[in-house]
Every structure is written in C-alpha cells, then in structure tokens.
mmCIF file of C-alpha atoms in Angstrom:
data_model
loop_
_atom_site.group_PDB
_atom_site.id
_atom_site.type_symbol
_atom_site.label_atom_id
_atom_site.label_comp_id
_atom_site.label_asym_id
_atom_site.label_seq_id
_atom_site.Cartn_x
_atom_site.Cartn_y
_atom_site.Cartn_z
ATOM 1 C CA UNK A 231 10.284 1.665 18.779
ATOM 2 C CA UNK A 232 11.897 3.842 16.092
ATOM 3 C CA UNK A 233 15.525 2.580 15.367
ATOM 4 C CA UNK A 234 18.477 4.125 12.803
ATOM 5 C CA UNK A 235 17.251 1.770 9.949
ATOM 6 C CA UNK A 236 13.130 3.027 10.185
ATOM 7 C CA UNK A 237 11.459 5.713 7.966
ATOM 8 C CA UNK A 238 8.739 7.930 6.951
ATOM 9 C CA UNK A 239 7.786 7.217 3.217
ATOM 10 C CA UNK A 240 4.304 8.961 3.249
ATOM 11 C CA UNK A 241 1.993 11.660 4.183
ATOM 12 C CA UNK A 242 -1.847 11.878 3.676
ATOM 13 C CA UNK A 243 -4.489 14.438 5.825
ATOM 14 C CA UNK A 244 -7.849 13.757 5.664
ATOM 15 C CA UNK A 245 -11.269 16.633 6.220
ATOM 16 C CA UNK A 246 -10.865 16.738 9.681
ATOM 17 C CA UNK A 247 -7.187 17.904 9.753
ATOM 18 C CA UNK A 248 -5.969 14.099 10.875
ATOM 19 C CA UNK A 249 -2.638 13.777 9.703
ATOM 20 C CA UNK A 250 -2.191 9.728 8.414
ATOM 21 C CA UNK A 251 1.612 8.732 8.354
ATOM 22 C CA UNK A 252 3.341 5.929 7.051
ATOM 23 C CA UNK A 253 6.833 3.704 6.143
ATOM 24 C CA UNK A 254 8.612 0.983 7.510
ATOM 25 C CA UNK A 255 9.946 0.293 10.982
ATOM 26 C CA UNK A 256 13.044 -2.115 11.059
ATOM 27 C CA UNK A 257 15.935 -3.615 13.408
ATOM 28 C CA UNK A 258 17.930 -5.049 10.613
ATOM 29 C CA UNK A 259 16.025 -8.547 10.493
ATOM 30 C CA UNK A 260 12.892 -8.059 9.732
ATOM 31 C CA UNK A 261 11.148 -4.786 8.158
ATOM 32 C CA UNK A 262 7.414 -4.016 9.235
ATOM 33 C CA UNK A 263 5.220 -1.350 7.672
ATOM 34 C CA UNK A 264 3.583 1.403 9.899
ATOM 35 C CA UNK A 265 0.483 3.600 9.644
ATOM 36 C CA UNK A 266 -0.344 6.034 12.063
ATOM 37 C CA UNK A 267 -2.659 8.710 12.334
ATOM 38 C CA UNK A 268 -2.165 12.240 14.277
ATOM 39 C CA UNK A 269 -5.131 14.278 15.461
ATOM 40 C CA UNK A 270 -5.299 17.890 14.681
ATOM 41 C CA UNK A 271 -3.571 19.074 17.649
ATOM 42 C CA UNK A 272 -0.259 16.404 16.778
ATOM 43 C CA UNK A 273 -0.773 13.547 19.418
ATOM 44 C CA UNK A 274 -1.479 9.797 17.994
ATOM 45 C CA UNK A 275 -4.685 9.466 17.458
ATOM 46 C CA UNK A 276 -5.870 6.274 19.901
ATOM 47 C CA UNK A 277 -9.086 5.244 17.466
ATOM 48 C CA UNK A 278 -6.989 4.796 14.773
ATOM 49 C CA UNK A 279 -5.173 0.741 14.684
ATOM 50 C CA UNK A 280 -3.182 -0.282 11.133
ATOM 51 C CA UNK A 281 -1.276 -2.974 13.134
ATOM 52 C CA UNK A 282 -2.641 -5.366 10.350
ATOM 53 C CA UNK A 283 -0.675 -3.551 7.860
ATOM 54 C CA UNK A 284 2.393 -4.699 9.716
ATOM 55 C CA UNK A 285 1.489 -8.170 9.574
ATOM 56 C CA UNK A 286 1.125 -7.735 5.327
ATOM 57 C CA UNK A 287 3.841 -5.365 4.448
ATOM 58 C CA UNK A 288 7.238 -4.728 4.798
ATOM 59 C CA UNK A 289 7.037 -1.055 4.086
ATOM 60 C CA UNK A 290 4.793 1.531 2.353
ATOM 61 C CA UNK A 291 6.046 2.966 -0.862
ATOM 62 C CA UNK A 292 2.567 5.103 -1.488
ATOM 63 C CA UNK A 293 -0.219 6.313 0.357
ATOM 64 C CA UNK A 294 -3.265 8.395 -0.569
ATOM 65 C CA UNK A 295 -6.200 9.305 2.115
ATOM 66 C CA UNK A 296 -9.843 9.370 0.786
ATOM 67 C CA UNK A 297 -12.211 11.910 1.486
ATOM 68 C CA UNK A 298 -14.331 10.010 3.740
ATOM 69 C CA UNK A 299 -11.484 8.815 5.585
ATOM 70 C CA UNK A 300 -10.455 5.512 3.799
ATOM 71 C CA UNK A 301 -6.501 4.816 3.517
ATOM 72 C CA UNK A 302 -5.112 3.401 0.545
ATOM 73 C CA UNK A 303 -1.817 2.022 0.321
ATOM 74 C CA UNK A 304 0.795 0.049 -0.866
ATOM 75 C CA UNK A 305 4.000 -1.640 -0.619
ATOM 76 C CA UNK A 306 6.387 -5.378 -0.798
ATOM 77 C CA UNK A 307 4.511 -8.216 0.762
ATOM 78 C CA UNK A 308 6.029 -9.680 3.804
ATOM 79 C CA UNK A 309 5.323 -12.874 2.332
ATOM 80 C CA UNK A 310 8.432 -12.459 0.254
ATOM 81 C CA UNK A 311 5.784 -13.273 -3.064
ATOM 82 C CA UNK A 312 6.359 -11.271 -6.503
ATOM 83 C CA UNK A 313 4.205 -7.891 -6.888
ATOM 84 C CA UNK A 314 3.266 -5.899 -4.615
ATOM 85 C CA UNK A 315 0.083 -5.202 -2.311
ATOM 86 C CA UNK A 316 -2.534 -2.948 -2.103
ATOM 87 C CA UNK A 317 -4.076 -2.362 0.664
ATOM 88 C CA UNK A 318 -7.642 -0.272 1.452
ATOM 89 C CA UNK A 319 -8.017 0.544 5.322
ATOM 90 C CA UNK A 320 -11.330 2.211 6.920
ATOM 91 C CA UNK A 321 -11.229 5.399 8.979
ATOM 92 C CA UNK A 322 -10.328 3.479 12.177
ATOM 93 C CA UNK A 323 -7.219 1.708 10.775
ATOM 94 C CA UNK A 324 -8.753 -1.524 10.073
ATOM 95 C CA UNK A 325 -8.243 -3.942 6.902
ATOM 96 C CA UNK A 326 -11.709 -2.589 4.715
ATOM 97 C CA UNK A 327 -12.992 -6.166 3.812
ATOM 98 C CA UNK A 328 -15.013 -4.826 0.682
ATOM 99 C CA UNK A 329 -11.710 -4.165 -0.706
ATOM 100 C CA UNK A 330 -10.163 -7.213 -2.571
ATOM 101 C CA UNK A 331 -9.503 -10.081 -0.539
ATOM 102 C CA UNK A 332 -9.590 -9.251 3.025
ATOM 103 C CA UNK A 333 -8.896 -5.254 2.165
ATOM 104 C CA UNK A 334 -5.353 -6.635 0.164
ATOM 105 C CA UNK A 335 -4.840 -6.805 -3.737
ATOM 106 C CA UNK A 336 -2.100 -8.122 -5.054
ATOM 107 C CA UNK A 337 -0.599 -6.460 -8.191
ATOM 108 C CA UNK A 338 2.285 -7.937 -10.782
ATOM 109 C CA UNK A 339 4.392 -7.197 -13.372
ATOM 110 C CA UNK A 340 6.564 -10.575 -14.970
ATOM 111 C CA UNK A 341 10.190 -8.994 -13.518
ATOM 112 C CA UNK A 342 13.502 -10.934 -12.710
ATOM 113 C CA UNK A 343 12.391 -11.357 -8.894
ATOM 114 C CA UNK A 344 10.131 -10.259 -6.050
ATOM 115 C CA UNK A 345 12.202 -7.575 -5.120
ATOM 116 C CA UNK A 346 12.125 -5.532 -8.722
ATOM 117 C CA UNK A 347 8.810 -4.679 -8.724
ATOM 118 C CA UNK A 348 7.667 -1.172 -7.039
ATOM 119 C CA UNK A 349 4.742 0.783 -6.959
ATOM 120 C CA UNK A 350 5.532 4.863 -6.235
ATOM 121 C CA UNK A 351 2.380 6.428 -6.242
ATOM 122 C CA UNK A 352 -1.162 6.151 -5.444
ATOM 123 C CA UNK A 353 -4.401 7.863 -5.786
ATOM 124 C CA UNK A 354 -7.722 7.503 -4.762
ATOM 125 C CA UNK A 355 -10.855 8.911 -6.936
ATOM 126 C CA UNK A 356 -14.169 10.518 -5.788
ATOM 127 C CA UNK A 357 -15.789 6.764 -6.149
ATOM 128 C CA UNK A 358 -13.309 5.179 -4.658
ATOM 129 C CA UNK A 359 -11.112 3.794 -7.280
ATOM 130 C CA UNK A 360 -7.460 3.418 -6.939
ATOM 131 C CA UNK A 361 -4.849 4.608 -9.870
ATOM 132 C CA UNK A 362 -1.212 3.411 -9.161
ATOM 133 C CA UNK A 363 1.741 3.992 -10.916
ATOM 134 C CA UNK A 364 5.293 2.281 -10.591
ATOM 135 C CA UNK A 365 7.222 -0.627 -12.838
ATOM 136 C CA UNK A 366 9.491 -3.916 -12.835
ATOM 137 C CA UNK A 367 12.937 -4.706 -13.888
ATOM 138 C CA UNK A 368 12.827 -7.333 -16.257
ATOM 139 C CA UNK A 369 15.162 -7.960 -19.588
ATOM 140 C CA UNK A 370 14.381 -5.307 -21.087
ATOM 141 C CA UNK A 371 15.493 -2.600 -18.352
ATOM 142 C CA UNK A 372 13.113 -0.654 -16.780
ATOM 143 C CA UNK A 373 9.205 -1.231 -17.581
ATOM 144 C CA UNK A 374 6.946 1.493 -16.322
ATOM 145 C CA UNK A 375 3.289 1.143 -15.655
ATOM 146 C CA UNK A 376 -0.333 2.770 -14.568
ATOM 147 C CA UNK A 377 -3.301 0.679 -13.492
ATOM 148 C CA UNK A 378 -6.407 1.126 -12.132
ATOM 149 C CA UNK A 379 -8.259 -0.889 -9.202
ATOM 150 C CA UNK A 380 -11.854 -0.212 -9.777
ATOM 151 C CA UNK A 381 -12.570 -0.281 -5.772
ATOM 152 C CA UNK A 382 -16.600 -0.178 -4.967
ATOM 153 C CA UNK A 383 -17.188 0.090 -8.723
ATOM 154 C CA UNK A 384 -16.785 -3.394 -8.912
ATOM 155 C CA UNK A 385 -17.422 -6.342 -6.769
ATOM 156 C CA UNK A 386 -16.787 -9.159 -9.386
ATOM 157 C CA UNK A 387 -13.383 -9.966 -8.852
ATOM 158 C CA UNK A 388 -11.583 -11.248 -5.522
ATOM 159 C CA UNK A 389 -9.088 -7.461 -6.225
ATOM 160 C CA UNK A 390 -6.275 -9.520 -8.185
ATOM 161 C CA UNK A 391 -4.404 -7.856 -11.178
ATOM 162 C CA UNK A 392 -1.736 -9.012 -13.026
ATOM 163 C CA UNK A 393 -0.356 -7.192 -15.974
ATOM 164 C CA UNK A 394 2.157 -8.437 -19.105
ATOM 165 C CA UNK A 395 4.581 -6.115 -20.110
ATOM 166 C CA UNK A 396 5.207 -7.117 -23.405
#
C-alpha cells in the first residue's frame, strides 16, 4: 500500500533489462524499506522477494545492482542503533548470507545520535566489493566519508566497520 508519506529513493537495472526499485513505505508510525524488481516489459517481477529488507531498514538511501544480479544497498536500521546498514541481496531478493552477517553490515561514524549518520551513495565493483560514500554530524559540523566493504574478497571478518573521524 503506497500512502502520501512513501517514496522512491533509488533506481538500479540489471543485464537482462530488470528494473530494481527502492525507498521507504510509511503510514506515519512506522517507516519500512522496499525493494522491488520490474521485468522488462514493467510488471513486478514475482521471483524477486526483498521483504527481509523491510524487516532491517527503515528506508534505502542508496542502491547499486551488480552485474550478475546481486543488490546492494543501504539505509537507517529499524533497530533504531547508530550507523547505518548495508545490505547485499541475491538475484531473487533474498538476504545473500556470504555477505557480512546474515547479508547485513553495519557501518559507523562517532556522530551526536543515530539519526545523523547517512550513507548517499553506493557502488558495487567487478569483484564484488562495495564503495560507499556519505558522513555524520558530530561537533565539528559535517564529517564526510568513503569506505570500502571488501565483499567476496574477504571472508575474515563477520562485515562490521566502524570508522573514527578524528
């Protein structure tokens, strides 16, 4: 159900022409990310379920789509926590379990709360890495930053990444 307070925030397509869309659906008490995925011809695609995404996130501020069909994305964690998530779907909208913990990373900046930390943008290399970009409010003003997630390169670490701005 789309209501007056929901959004679009992102657009991906992947090789085969699917279009992958995404933002937050609300009704003024409780925002819930979306990701959907249109086929070629513009109807939802039925293979394709992100409703795990809705359980994580409250929106999606970025949103890249792989060439093999992976979804990367991010946004504010439902949980209310500081930082933000990342999140890594497969082709058919589920969580990708390789990815971090359960297909989530969580990614922080010290800032004066949960709510002034953002990431924009996202991108997703040819090995599967993930570059994001965005920044935190803390007292200092304004601190941007860039980081990378190393994705399949690297299976050592549970996909958690905190950063000092300093």
């Amino acid at each position: 159900v789309v209501t007056n307070h929901s959004y679009c925030s992102s657009i991906g397509a992947d090789a085969a022409g699917r279009v992958a869309v995404a933002g937050s659906l609300s009704d003024n008490r409780d925002g819930s990310a979306f990701v959907a995925r249109l086929l070629a011809g513009g109807s939802v695609d039925p293979g394709f379920d992100a409703s795990t995404v809705a359980s994580s996130l409250t929106s999606v501020s970025a949103m890249a789509v792989a060439a093999n069909g992976q979804i990367a994305l991010a946004g504010p964690d439902k949980a209310g926590l500081s930082g933000a998530l990342v999140a890594r779907l497969q082709a058919d909208g589920r969580l990708d379990e390789a990815f971090g913990r359960g297909g989530l990373s969580r990614v922080a900046l010290q800032s004066q709360g949960p709510d002034n930390f953002w990431i924009n943008d996202l991108q997703v290399t040819s090995k599967g890495a993930i570059t994001i970009g965005g920044g935190a409010w803390n007292q200092q003003g304004p601190q941007p930053f860039l980081a990378r997630l190393l994705g399949d390169a690297s299976r050592s670490g549970p996909g958690l990444l905190g950063v000092r701005v300093g």
